[in-house]
mmCIF file of C-alpha atoms (C1' of nucleotides) in Angstrom:
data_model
loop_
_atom_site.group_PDB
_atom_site.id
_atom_site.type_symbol
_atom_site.label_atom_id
_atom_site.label_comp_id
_atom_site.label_asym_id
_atom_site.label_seq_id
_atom_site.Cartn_x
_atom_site.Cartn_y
_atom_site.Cartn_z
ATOM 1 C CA UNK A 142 0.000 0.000 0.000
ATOM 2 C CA UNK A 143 1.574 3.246 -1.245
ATOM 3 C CA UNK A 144 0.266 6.804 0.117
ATOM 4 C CA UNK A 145 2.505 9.229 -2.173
ATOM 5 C CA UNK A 146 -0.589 12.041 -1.567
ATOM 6 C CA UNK A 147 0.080 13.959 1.302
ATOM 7 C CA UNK A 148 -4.228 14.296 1.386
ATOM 8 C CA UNK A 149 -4.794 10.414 1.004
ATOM 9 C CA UNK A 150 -5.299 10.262 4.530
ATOM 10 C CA UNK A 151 -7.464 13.163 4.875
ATOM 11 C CA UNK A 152 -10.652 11.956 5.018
ATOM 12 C CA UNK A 153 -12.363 15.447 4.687
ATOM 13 C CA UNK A 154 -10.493 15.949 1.060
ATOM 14 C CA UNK A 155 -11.602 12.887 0.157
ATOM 15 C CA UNK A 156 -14.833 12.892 0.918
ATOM 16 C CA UNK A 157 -15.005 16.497 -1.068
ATOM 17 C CA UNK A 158 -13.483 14.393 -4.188
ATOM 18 C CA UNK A 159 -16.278 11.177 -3.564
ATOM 19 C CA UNK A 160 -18.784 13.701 -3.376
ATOM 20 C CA UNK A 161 -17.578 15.860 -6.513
ATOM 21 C CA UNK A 162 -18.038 12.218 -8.334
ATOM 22 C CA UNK A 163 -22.002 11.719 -7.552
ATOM 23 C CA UNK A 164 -22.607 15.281 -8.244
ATOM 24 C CA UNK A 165 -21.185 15.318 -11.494
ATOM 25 C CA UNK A 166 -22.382 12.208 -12.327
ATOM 26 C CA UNK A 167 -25.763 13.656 -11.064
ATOM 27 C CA UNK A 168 -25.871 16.829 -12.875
ATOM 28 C CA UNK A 169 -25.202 15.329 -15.975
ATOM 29 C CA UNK A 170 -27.939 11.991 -15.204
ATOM 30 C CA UNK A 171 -30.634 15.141 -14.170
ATOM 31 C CA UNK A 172 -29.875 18.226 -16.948
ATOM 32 C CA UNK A 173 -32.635 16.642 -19.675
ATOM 33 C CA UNK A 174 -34.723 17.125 -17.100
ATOM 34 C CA UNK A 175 -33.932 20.711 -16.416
ATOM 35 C CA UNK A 176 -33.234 20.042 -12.886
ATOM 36 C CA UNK A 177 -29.848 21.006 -11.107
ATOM 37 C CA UNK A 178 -29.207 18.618 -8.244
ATOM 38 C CA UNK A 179 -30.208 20.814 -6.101
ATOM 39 C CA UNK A 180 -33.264 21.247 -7.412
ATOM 40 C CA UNK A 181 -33.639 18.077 -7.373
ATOM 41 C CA UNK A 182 -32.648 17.421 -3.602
ATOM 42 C CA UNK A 183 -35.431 19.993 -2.939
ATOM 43 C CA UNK A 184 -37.887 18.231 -5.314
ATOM 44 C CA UNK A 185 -37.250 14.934 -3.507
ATOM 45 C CA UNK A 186 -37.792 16.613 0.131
ATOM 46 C CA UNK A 187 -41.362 18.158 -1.145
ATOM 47 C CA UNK A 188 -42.115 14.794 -2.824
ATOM 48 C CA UNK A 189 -41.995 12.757 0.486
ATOM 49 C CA UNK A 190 -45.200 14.538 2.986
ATOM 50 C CA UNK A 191 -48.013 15.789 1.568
ATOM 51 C CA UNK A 192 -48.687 17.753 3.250
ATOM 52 C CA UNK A 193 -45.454 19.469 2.465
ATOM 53 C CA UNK A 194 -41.729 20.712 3.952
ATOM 54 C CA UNK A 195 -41.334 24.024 5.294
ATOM 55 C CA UNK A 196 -38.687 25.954 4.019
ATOM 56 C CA UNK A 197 -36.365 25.983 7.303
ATOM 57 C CA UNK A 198 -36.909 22.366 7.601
ATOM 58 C CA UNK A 199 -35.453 22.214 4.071
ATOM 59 C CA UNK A 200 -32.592 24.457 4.760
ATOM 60 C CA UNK A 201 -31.680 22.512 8.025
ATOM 61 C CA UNK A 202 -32.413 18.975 5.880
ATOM 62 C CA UNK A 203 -29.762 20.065 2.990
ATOM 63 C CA UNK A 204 -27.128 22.176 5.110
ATOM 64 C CA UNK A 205 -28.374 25.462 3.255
ATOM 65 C CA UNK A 206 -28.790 28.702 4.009
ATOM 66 C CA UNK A 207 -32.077 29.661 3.918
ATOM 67 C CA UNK A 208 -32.314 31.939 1.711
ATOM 68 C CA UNK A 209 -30.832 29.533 -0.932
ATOM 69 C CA UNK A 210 -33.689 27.673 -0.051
ATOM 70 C CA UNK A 211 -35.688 30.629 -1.087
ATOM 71 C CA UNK A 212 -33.972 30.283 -4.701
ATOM 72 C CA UNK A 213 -34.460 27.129 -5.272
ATOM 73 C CA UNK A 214 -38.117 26.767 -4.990
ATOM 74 C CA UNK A 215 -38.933 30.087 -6.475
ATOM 75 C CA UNK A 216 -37.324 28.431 -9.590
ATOM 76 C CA UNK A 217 -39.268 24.824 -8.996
ATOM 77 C CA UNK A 218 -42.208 26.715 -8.076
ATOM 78 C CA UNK A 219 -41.732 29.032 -11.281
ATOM 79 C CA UNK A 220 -41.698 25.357 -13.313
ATOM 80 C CA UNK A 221 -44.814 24.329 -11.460
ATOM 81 C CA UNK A 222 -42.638 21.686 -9.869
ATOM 82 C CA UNK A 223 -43.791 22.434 -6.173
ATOM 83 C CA UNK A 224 -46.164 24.519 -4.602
ATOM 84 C CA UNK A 225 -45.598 26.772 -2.002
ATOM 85 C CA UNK A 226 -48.875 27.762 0.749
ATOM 86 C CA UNK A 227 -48.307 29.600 4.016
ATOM 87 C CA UNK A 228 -48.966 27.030 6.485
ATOM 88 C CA UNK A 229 -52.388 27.857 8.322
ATOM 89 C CA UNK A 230 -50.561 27.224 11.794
ATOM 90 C CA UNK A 231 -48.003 29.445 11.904
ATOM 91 C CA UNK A 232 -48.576 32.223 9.001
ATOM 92 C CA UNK A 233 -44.798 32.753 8.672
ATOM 93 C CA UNK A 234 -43.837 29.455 7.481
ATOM 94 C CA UNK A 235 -44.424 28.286 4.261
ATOM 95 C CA UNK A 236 -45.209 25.066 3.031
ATOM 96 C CA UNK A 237 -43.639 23.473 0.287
ATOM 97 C CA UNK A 238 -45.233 20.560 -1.623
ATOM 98 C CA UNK A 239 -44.655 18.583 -5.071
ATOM 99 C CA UNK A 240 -47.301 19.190 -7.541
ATOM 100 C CA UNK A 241 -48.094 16.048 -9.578
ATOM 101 C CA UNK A 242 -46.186 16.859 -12.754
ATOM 102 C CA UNK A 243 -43.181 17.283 -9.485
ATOM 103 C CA UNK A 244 -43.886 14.022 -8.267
ATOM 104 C CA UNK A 245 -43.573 12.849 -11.833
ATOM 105 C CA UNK A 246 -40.426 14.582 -12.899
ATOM 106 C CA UNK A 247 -38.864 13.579 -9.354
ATOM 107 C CA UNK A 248 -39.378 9.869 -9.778
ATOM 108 C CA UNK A 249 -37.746 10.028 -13.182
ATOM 109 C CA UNK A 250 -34.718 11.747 -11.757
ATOM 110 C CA UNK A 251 -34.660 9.561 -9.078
ATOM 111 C CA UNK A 252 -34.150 6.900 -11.827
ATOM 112 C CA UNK A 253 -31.967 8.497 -14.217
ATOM 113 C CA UNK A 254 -29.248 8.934 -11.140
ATOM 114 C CA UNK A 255 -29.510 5.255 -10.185
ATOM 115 C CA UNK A 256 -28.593 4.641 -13.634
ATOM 116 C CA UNK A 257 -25.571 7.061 -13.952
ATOM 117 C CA UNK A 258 -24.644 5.760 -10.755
ATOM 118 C CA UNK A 259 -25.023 2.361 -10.753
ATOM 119 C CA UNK A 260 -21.705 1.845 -11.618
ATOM 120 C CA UNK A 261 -19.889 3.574 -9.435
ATOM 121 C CA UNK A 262 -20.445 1.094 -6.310
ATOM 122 C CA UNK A 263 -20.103 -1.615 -8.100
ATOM 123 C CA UNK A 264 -17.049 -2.867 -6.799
ATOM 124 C CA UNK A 265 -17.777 -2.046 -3.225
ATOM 125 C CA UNK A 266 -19.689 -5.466 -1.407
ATOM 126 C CA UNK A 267 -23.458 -4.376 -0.675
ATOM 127 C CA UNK A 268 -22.107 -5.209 3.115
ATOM 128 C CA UNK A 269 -20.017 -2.354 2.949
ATOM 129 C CA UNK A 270 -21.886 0.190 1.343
ATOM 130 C CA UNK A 271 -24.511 -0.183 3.741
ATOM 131 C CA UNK A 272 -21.919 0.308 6.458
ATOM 132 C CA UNK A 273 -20.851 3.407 4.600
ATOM 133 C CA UNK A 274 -24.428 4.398 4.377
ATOM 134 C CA UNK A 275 -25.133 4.135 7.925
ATOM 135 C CA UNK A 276 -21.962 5.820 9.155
ATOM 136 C CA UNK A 277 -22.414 8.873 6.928
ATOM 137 C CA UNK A 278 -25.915 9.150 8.162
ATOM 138 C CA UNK A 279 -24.913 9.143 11.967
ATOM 139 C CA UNK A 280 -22.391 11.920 11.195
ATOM 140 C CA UNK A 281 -24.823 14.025 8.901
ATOM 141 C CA UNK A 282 -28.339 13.308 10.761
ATOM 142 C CA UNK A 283 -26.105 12.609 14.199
ATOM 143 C CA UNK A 284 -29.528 13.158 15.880
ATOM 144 C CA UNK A 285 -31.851 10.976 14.376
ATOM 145 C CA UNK B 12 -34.733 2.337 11.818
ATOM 146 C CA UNK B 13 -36.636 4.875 10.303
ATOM 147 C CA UNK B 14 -35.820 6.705 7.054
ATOM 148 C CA UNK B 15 -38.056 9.699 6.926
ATOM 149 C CA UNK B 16 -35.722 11.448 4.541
ATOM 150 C CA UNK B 17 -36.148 10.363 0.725
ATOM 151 C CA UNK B 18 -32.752 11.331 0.698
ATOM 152 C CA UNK B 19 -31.433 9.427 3.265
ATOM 153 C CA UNK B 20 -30.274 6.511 0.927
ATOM 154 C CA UNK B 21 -28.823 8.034 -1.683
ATOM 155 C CA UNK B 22 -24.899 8.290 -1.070
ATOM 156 C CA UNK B 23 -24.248 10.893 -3.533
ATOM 157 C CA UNK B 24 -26.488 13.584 -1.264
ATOM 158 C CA UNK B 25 -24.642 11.592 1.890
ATOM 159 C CA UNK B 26 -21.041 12.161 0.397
ATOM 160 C CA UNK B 27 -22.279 16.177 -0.080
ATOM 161 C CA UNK B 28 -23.344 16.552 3.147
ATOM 162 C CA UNK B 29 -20.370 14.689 5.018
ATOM 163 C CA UNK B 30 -18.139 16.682 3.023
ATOM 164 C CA UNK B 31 -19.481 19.998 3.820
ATOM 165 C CA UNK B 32 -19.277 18.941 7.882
ATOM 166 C CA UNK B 33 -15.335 18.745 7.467
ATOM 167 C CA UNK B 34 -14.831 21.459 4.751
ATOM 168 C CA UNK B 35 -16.790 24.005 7.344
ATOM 169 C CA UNK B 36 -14.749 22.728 10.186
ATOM 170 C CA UNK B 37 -10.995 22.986 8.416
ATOM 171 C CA UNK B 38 -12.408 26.446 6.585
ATOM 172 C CA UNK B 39 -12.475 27.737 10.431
ATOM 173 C CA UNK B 40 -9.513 25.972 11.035
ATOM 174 C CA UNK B 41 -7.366 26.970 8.305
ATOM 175 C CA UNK B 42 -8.436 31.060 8.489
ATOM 176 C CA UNK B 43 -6.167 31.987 10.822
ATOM 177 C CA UNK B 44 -3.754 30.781 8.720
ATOM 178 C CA UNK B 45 -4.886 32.927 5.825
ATOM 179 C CA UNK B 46 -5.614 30.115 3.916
ATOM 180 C CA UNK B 47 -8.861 28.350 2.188
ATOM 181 C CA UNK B 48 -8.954 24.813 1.982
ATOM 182 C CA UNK B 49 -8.396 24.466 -1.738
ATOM 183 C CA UNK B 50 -5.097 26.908 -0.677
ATOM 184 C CA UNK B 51 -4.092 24.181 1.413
ATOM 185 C CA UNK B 52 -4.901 21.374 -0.791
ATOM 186 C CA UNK B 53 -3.488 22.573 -3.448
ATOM 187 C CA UNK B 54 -0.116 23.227 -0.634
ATOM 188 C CA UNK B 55 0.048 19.978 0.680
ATOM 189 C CA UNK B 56 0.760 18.449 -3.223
ATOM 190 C CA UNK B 57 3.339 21.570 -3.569
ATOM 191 C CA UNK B 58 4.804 20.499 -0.533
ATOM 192 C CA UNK B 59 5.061 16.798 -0.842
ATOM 193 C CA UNK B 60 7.875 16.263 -3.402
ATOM 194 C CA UNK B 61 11.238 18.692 -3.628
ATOM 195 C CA UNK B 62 11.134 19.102 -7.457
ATOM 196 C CA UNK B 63 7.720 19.933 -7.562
ATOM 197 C CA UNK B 64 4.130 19.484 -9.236
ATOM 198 C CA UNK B 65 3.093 20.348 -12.521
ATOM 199 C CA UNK B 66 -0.051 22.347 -12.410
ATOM 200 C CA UNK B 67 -1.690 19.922 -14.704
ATOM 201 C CA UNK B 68 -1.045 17.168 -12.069
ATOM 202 C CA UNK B 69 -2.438 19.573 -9.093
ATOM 203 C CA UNK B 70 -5.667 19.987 -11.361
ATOM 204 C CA UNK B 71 -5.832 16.291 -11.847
ATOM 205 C CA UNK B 72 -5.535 15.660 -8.106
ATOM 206 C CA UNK B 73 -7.919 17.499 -7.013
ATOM 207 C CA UNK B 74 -10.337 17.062 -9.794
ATOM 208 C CA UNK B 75 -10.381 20.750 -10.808
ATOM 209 C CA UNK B 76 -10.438 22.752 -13.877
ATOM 210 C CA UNK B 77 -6.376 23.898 -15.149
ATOM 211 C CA UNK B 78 -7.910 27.667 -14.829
ATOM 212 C CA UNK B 79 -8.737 27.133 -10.902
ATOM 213 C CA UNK B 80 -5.020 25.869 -10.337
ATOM 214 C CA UNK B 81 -3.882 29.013 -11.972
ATOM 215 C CA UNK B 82 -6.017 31.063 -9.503
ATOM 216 C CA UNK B 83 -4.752 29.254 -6.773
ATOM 217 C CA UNK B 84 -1.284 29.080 -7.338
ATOM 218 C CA UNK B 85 -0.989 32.722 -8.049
ATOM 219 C CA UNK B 86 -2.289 33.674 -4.669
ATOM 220 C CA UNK B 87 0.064 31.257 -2.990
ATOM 221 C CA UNK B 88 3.206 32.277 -4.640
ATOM 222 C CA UNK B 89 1.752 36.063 -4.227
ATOM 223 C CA UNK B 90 2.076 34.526 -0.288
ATOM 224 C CA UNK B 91 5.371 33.264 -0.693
ATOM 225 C CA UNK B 92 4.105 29.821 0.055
ATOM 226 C CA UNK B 93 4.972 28.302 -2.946
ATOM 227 C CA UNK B 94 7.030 28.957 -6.098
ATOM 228 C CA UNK B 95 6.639 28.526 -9.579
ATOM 229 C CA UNK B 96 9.076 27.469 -12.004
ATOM 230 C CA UNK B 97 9.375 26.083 -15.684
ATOM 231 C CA UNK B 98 9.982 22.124 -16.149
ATOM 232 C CA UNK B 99 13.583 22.448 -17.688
ATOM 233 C CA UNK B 100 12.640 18.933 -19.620
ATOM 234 C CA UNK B 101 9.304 20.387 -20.845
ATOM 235 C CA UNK B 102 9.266 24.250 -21.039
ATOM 236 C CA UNK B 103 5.284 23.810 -21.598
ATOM 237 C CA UNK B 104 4.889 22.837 -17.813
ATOM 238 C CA UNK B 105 5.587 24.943 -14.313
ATOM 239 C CA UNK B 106 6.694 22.922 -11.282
ATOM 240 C CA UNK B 107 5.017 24.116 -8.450
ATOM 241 C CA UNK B 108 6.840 23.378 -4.944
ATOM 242 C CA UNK B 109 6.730 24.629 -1.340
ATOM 243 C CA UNK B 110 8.949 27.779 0.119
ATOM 244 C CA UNK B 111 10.226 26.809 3.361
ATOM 245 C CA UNK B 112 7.798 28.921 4.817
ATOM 246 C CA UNK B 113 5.035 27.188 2.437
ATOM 247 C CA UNK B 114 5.948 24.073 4.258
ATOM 248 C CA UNK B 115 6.385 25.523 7.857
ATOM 249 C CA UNK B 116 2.517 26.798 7.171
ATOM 250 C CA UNK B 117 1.474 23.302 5.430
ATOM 251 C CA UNK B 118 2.389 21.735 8.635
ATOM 252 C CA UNK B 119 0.698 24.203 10.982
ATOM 253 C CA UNK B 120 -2.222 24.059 9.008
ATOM 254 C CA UNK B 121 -2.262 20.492 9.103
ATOM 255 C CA UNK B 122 -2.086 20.173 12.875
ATOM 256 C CA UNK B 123 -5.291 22.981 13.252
ATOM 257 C CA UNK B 124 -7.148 20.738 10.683
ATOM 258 C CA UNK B 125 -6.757 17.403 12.642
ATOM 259 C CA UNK B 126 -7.329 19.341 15.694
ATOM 260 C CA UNK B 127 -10.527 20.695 14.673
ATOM 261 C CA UNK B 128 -11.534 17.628 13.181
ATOM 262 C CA UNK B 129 -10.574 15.413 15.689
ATOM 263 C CA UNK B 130 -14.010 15.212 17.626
ATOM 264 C CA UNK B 131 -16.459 14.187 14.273
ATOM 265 C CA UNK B 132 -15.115 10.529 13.943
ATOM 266 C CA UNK B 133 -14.524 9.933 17.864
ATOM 267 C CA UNK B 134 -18.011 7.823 17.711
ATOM 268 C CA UNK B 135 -16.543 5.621 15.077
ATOM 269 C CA UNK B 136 -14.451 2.627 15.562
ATOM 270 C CA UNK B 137 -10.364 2.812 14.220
ATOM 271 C CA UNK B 138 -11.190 -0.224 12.014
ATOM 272 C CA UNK B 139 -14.323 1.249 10.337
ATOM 273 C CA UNK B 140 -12.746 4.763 9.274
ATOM 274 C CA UNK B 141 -9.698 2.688 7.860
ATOM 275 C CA UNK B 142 -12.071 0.671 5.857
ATOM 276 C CA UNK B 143 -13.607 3.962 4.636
ATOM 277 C CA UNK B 144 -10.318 5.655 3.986
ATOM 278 C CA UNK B 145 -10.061 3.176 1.678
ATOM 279 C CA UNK B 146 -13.054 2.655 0.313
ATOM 280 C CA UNK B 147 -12.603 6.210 -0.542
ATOM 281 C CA UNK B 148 -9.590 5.960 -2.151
ATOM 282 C CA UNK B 149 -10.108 3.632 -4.691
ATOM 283 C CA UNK B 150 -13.548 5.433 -5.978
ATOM 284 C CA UNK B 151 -11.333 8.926 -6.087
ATOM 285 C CA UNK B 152 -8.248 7.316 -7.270
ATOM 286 C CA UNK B 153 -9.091 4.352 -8.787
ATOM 287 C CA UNK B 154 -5.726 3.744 -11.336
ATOM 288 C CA UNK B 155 -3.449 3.766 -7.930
ATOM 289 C "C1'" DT C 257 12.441 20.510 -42.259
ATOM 290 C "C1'" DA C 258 7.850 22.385 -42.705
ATOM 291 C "C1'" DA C 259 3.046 21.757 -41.640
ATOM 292 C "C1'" DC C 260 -0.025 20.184 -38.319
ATOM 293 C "C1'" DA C 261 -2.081 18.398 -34.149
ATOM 294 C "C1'" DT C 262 -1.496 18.165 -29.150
ATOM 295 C "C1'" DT C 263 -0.429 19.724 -24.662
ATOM 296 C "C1'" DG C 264 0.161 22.974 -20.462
ATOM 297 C "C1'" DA C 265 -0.717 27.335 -18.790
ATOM 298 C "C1'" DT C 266 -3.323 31.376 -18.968
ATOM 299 C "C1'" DT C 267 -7.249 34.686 -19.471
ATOM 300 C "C1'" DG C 268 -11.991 35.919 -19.571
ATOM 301 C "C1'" DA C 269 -16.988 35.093 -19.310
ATOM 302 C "C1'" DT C 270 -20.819 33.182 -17.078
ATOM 303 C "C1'" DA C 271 -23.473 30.558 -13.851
ATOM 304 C "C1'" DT C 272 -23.675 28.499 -9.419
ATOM 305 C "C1'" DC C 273 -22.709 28.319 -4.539
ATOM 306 C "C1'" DG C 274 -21.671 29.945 0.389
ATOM 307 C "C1'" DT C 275 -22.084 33.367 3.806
ATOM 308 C "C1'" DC C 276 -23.802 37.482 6.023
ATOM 309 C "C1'" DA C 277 -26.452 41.514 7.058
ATOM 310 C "C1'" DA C 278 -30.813 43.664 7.018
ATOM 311 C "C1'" DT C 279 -35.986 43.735 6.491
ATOM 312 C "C1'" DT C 280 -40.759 42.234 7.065
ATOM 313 C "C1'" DA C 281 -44.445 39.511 8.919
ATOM 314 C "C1'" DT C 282 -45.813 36.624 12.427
ATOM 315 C "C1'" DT C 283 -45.593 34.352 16.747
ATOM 316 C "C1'" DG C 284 -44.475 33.592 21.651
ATOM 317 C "C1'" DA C 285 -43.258 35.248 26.237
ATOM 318 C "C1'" DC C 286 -43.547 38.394 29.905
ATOM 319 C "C1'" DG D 179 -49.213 45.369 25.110
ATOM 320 C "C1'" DT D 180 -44.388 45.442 24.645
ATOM 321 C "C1'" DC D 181 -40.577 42.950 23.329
ATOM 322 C "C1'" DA D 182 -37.766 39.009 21.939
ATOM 323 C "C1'" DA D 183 -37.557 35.170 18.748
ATOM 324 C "C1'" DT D 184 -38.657 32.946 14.374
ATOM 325 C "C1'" DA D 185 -39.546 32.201 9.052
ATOM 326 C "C1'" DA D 186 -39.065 34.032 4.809
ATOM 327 C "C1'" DT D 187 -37.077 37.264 1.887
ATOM 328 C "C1'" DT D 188 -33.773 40.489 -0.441
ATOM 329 C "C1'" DG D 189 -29.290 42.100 -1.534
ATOM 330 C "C1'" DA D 190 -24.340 41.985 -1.522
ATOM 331 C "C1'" DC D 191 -19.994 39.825 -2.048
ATOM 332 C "C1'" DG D 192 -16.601 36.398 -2.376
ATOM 333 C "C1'" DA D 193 -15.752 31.559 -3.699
ATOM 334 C "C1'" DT D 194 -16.458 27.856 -6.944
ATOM 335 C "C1'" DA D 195 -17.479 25.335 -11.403
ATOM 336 C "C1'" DT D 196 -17.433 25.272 -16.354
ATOM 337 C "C1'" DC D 197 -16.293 26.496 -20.828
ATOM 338 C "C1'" DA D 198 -14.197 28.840 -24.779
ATOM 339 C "C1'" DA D 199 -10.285 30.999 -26.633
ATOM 340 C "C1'" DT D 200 -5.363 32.141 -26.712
ATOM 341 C "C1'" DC D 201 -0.287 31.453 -26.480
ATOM 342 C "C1'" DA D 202 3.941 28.960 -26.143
ATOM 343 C "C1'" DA D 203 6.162 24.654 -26.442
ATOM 344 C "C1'" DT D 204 6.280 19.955 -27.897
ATOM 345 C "C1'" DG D 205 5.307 15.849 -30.752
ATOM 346 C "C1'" DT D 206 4.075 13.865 -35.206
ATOM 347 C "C1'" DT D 207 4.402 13.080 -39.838
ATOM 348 C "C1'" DA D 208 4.778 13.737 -44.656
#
DNA sequence: TAACATTGATTGATATCGTCAATTATTGAC
DNA sequence: GTCAATAATTGACGATATCAATCAATGTTA
């Protein structure tokens, strides 16, 4: 085992590189679609409750700022992606749902990257990469 | 085990978020310094070998666009943290390597960053962030 | 050797992303 | 009823990603 990169050891740089993989892979799986992965992170979120996500919520789910979040579905909501209501019980949130041409164009997505990606993993045993799985999920989502 | 987020399997948004945990916590790190993590990065490969890095190999490394390294080397050698000469055996290329001082910071910059970092794996066992060094090595580099 | 394609570095343009400060509307607490 | 806290929003600014075009040097080939 040779190590002549001074960062191979440095988990955070490659993490950065792992993750600049997926998203490129991503981007490119998602762009007929119109969607940036972002958008499409966002998409996802509002897909899941129906009764929809409020826009902190989002912010805290993806590590945003919120007014990114703000961005984002302005520009879903402008492709009539997601809707976005004030919730009734508490008038300064807003809730953000997927319409049904969203639901549509997320599932697709949601395809496209398992596709792209499919390949990826492929040498990795499923074992592991559910390890992997769990252990970035405790470190992202530590509380839950 | 519950998996409320749609999100929560898919390793590519995972790999994002994980990422932007340790590239917040060395940014803070590193700022005393006067440096930003792709500064170091892009350091650390300067500082590794004596003769140097072509800029080409820094962009491969760390998966970047030529036009970044350019950025990034400027400011460093603006710093006196790294200089910049032609490849006597190909006058195309520009060796980039380390000032003593470039590897006097490298080296205080790495202790902050393992410092700083120190506390996000402590929950995970030795054996399991090996496994994922590795893992993570052979998706990033996978011709090594 | 002269013409041509390739490569490494550089510049510039443009879009995206990250971070902060400030504002407004609403809610909660005292 | 006043005041602090919260959710969304806007605007600004620096950092990042991507791409096209240029220049100098090298490699290829007729």
């Amino acid at each position: 085992m040779h190590d002549e990169h001074p960062l191979a050891q440095d988990l955070g740089f490659l993490l950065s590189r792992a993750s600049g993989v997926f998203a490129k892979t991503a981007s490119e799986a998602l762009s007929p679609l119109g969607l940036r992965v972002r958008s499409y992170s966002v998409l996802a979120f509002a897909s899941e409750v129906e009764t929809g996500v409020t826009q902190r919520r989002l912010a805290e789910l993806m590590g945003l700022d919120p007014s990114q979040v703000v961005a984002l579905v302005d520009e879903l909501e402008g492709n009539g992606l997601v809707r976005r209501v004030t919730d009734p019980n508490d008038r300064r949130s807003k809730l953000v749902s997927a319409t049904s041409e969203g639901t549509r164009v997320r599932s697709e997505g949601g395809r496209r990257i398992a596709e792209a990606q499919s390949g990826i993993m492929a040498d990795v045993k499923p074992e592991t990469q559910v390890e992997l799985n769990a252990l970035l999920r405790q470190l992202v989502f530590p509380d839950e």
